[in-house]
PDB file of C-alpha atoms in Angstrom:
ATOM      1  CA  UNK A   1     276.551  97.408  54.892  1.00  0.00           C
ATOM      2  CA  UNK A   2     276.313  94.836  56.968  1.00  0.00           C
ATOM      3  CA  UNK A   3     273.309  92.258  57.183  1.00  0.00           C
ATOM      4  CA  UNK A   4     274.086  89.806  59.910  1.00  0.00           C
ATOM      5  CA  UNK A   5     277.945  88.061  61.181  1.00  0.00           C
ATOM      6  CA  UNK A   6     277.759  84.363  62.144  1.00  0.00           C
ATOM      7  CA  UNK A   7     281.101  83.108  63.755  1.00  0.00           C
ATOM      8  CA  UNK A   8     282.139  82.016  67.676  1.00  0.00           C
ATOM      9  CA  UNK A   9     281.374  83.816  70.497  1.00  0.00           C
ATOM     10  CA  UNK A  10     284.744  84.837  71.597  1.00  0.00           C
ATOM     11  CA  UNK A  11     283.980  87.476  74.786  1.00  0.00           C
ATOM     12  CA  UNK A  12     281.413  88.448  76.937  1.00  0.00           C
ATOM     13  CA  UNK A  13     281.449  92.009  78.298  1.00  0.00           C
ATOM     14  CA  UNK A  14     278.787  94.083  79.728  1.00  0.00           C
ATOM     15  CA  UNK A  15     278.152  96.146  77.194  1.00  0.00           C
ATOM     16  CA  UNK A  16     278.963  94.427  74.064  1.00  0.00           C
ATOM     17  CA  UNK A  17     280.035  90.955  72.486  1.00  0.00           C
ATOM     18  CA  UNK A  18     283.442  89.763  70.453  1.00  0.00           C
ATOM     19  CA  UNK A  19     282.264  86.977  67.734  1.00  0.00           C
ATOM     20  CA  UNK A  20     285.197  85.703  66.077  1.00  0.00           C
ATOM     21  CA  UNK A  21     284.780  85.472  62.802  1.00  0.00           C
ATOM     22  CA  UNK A  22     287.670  83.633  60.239  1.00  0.00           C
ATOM     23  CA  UNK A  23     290.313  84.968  62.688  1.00  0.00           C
ATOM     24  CA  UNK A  24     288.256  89.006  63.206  1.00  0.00           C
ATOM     25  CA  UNK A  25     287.107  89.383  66.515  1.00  0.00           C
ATOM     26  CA  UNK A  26     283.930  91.905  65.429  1.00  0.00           C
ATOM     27  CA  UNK A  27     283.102  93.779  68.465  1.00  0.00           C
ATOM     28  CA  UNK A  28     279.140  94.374  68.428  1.00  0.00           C
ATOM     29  CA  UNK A  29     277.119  96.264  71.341  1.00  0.00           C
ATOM     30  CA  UNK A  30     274.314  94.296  72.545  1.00  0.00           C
ATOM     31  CA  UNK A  31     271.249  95.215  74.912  1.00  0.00           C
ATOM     32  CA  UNK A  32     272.136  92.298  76.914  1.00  0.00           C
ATOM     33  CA  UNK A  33     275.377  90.124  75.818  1.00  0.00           C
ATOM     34  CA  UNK A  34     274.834  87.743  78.528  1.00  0.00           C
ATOM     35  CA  UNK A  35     272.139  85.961  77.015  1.00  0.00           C
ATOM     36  CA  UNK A  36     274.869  84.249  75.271  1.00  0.00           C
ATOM     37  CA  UNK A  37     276.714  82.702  78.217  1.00  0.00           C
ATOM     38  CA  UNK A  38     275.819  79.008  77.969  1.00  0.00           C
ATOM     39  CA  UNK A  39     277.027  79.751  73.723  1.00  0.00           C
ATOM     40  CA  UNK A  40     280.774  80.677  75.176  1.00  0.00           C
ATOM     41  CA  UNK A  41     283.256  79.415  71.922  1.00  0.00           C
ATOM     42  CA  UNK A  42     279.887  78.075  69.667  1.00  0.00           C
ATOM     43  CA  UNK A  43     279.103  79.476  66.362  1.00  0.00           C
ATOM     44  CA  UNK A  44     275.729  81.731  66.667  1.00  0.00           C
ATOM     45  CA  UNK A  45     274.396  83.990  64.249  1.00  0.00           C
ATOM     46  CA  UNK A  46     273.841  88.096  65.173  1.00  0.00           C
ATOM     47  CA  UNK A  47     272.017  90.426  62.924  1.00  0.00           C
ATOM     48  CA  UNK A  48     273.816  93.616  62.958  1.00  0.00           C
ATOM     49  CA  UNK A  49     272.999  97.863  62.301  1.00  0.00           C
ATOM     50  CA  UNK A  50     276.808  99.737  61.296  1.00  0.00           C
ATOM     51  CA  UNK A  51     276.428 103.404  63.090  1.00  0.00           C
ATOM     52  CA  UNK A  52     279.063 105.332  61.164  1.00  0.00           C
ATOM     53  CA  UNK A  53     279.557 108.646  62.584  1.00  0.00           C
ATOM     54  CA  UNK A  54     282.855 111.020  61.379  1.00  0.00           C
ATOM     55  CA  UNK A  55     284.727 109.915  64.469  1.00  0.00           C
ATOM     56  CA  UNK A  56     283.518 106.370  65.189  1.00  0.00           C
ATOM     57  CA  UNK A  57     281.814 103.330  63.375  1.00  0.00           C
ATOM     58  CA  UNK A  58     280.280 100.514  65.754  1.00  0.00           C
ATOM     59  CA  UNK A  59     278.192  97.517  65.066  1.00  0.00           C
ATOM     60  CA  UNK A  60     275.272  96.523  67.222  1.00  0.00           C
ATOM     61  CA  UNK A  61     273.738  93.172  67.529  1.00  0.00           C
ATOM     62  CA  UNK A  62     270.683  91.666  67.681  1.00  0.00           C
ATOM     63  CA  UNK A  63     269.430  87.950  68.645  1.00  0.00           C
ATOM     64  CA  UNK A  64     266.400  88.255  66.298  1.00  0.00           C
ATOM     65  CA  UNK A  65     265.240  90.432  63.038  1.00  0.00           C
ATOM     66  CA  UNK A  66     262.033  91.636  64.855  1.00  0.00           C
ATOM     67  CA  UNK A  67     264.105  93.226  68.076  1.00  0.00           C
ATOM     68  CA  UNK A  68     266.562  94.567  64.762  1.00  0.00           C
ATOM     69  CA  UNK A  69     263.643  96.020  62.894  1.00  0.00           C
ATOM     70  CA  UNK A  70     262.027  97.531  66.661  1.00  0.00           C
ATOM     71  CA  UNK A  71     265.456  99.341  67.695  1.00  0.00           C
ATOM     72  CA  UNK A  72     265.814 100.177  63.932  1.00  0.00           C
ATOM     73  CA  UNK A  73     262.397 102.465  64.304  1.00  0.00           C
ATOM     74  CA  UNK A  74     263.080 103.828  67.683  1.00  0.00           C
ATOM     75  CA  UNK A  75     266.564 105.511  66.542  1.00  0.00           C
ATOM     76  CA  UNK A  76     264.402 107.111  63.874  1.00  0.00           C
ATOM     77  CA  UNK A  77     263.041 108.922  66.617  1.00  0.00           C
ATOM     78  CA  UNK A  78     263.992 112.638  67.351  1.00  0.00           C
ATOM     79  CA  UNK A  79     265.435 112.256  70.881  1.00  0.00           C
ATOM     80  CA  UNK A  80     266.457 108.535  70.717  1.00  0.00           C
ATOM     81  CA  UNK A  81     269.864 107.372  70.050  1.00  0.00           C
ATOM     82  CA  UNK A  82     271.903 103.646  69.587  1.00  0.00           C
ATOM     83  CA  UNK A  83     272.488 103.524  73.065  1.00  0.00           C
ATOM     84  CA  UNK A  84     268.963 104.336  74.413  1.00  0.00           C
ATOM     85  CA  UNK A  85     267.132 101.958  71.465  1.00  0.00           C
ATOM     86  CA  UNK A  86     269.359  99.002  73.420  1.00  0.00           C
ATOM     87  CA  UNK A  87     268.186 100.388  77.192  1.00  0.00           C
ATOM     88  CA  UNK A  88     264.967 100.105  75.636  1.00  0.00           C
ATOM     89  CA  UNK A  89     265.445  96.513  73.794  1.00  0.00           C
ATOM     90  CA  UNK A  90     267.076  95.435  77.123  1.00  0.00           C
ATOM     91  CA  UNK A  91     263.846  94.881  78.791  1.00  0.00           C
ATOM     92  CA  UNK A  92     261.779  91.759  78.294  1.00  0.00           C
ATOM     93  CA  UNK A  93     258.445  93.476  78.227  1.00  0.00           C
ATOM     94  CA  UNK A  94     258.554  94.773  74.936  1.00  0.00           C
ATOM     95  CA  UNK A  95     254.677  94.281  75.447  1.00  0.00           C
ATOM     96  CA  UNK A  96     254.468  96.777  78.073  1.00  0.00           C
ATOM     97  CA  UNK A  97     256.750  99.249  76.090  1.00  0.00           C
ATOM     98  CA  UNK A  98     254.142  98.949  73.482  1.00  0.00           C
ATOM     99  CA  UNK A  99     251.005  99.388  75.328  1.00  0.00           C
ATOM    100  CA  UNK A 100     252.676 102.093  76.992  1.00  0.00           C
ATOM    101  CA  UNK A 101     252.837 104.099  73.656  1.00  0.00           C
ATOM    102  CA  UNK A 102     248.995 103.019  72.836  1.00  0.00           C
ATOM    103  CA  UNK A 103     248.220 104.448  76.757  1.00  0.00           C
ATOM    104  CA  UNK A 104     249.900 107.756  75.970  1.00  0.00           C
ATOM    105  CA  UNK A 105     252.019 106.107  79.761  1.00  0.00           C
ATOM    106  CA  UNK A 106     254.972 109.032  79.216  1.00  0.00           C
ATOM    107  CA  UNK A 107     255.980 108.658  82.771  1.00  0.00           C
ATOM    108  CA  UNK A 108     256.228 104.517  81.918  1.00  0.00           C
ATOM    109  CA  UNK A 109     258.881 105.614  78.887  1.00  0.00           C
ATOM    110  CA  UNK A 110     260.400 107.842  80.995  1.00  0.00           C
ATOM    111  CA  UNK A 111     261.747 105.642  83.407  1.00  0.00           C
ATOM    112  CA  UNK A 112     264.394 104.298  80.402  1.00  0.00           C
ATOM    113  CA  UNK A 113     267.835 105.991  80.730  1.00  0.00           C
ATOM    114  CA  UNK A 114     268.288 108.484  78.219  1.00  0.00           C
ATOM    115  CA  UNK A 115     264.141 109.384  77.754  1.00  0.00           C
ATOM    116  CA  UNK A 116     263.534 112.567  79.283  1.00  0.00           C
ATOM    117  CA  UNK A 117     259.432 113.846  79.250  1.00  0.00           C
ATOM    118  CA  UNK A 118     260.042 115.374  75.590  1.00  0.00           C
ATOM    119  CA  UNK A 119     261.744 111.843  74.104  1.00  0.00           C
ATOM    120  CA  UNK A 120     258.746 109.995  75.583  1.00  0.00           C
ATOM    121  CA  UNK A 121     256.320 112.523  73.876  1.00  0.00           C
ATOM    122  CA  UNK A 122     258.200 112.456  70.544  1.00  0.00           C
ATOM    123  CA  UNK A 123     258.155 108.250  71.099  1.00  0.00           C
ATOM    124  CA  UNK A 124     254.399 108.415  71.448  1.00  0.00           C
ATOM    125  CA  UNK A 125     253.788 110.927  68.365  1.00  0.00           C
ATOM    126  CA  UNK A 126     256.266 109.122  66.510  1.00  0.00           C
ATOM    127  CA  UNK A 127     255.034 105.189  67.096  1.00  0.00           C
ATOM    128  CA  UNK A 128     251.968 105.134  68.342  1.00  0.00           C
ATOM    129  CA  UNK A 129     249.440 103.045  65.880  1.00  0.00           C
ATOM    130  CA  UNK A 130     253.064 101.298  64.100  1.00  0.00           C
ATOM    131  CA  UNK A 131     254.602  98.845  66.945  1.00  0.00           C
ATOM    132  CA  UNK A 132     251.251  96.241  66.384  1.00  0.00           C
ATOM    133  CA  UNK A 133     254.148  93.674  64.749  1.00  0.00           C
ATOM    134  CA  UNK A 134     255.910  93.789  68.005  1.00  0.00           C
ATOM    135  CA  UNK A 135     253.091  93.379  70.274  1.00  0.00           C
ATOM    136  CA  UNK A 136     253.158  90.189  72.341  1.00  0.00           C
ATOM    137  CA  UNK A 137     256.922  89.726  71.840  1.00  0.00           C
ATOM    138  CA  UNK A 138     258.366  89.583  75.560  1.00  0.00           C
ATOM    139  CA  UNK A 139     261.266  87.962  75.727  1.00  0.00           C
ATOM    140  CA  UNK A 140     261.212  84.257  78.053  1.00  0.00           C
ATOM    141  CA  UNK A 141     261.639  85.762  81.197  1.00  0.00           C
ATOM    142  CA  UNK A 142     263.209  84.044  83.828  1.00  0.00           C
ATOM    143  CA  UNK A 143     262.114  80.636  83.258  1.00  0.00           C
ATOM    144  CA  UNK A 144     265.160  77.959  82.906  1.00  0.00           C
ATOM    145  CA  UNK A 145     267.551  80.621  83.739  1.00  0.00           C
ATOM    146  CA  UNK A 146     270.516  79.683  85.470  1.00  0.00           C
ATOM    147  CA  UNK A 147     270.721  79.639  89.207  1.00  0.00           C
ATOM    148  CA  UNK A 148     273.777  78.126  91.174  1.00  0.00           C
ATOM    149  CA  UNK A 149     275.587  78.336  94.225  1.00  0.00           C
ATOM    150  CA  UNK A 150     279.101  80.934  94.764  1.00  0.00           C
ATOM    151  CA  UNK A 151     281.978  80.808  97.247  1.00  0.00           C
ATOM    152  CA  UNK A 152     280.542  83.140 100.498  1.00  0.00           C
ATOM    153  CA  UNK A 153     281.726  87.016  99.406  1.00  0.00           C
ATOM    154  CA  UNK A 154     281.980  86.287  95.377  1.00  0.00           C
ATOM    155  CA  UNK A 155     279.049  86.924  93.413  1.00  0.00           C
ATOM    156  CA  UNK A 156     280.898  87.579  90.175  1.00  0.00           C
ATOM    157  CA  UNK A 157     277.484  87.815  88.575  1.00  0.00           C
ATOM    158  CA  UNK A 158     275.770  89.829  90.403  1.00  0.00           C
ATOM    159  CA  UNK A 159     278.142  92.643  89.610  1.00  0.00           C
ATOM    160  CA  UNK A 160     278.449  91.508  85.664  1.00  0.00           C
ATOM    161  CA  UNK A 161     274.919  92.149  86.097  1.00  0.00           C
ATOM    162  CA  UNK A 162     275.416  95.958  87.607  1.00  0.00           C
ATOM    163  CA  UNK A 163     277.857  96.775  85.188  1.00  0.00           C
ATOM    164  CA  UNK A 164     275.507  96.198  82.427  1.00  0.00           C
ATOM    165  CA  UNK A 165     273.176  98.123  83.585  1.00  0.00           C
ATOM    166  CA  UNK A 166     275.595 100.999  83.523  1.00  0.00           C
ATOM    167  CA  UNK A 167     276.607 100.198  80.556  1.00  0.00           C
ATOM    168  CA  UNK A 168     273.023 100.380  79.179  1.00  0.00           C
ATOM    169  CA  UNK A 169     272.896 104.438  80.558  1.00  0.00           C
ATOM    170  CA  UNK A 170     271.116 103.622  83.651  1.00  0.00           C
ATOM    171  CA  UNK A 171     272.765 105.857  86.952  1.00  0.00           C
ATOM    172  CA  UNK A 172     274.364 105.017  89.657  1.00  0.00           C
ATOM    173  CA  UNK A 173     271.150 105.615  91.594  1.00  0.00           C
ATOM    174  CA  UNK A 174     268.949 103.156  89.766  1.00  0.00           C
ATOM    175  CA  UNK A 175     272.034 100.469  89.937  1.00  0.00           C
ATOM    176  CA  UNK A 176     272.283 101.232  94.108  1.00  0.00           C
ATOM    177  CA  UNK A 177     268.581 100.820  93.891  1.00  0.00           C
ATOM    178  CA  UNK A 178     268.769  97.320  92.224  1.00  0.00           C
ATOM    179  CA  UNK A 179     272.147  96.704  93.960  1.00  0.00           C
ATOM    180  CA  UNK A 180     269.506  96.606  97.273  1.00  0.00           C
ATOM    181  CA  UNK A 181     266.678  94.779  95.929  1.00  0.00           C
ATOM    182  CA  UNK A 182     268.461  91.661  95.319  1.00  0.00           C
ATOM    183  CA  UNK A 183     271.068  91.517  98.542  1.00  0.00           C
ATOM    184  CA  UNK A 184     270.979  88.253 100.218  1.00  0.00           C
ATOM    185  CA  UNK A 185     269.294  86.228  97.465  1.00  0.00           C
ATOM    186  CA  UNK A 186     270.493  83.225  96.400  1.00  0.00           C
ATOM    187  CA  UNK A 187     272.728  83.335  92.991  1.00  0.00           C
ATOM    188  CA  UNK A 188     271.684  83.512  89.735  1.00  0.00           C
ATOM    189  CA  UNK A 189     273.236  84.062  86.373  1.00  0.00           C
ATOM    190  CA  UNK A 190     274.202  87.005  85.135  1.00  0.00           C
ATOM    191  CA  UNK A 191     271.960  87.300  82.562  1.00  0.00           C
ATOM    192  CA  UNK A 192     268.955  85.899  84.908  1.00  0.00           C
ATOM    193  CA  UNK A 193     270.052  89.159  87.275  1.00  0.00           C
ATOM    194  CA  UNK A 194     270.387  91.233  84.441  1.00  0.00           C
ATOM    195  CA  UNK A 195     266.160  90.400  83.634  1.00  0.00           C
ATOM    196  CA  UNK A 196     265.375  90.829  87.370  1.00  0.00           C
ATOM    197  CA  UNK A 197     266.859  94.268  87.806  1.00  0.00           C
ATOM    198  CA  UNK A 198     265.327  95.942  84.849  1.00  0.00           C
ATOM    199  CA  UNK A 199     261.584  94.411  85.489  1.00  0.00           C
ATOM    200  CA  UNK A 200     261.863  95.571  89.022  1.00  0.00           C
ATOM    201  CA  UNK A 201     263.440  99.555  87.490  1.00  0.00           C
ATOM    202  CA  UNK A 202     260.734  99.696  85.242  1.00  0.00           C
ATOM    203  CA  UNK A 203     257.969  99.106  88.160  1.00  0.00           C
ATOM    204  CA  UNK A 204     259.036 101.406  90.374  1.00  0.00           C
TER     205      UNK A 204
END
């Protein structure tokens, strides 16, 4: 029904985004909504995919057509649902994600929350030989993200950061995991953390 929603980003929240729109705050679940934070009250554009279910609708977003058209083929796979297409769009090395399913690498797809040995199977019979539009697509990494200074004891987004990755499906263990990897380091943004965390969960 819907195409795309342009209007002012309203809210950030670790699982999804509010863009105001005319006065309707549209409330759209995102992979990562923290790649908006230096866009707080500007007017950006989101392509969206309506889920209607018979007891829920929900809009998810998407920064580009391409990472639209990539989760739109991974739901149409046996096994993969809304919420595990975003885990999946979450990380930057959509590159990776695709050789994986050129390598036959099952044990590389299933180390995204929600892919169990038979999802990652299915992924590979399913997509294999069809993702070549989306190879060499990685997202920008962690150049020119944001790093600053906090008050001693406040790292507000550091745990932004860990609640998005719950809110992506990943467990408490792979959060403690991350939660570890980056103690004592100096601050970065959310989103910046957010990056970090899910290149260093998909390498180990």
């Amino acid at each position: 029904m819907f195409e795309y929603i342009k209007g002012t980003v309203a809210h950030l929240y670790p699982g999804y985004i509010v863009i105001d729109n005319q006065g309707i705050g549209y409330k759209i679940l995102m992979a990562n909504p923290f790649r908006y934070t230096d866009q707080m009250s500007q007017e950006i554009l989101i392509y969206v995919y309506q889920d209607v279910k018979q007891d829920s609708m929900q809009l998810f977003g998407f920064k580009t057509m391409q990472e639209k058209n990539l989760f739109l083929k991974l739901i149409n796979v046996s096994g993969i649902g809304p919420k595990s297409a975003l885990a999946i769009l979450a990380n930057d090395n959509h590159q990776g994600f695709v050789q994986a399913i050129e390598d036959n690498n099952v044990t590389f797809l299933t180390k995204f929350p929600g892919v169990g040995k038979k999802t990652a199977q299915q992924i590979v019979l399913d997509l294999k030989g069809k993702l070549s539009e989306f190879e060499g697509t990685d997202g920008n990494g962690l150049e020119g993200q944001q790093v600053f200074d906090m008050p001693e004891g406040s790292n507000q987004s550091f745990e932004e950061a860990i609640e998005a990755l719950l809110a992506l499906g990943y467990t408490k263990k792979d959060v403690a995991r991350a939660r570890k990897q980056f103690d004592n380091r100096k601050k970065l943004s959310t989103d910046a953390y957010i990056r970090e965390a899910l290149s260093y969960l998909m390498k180990k």
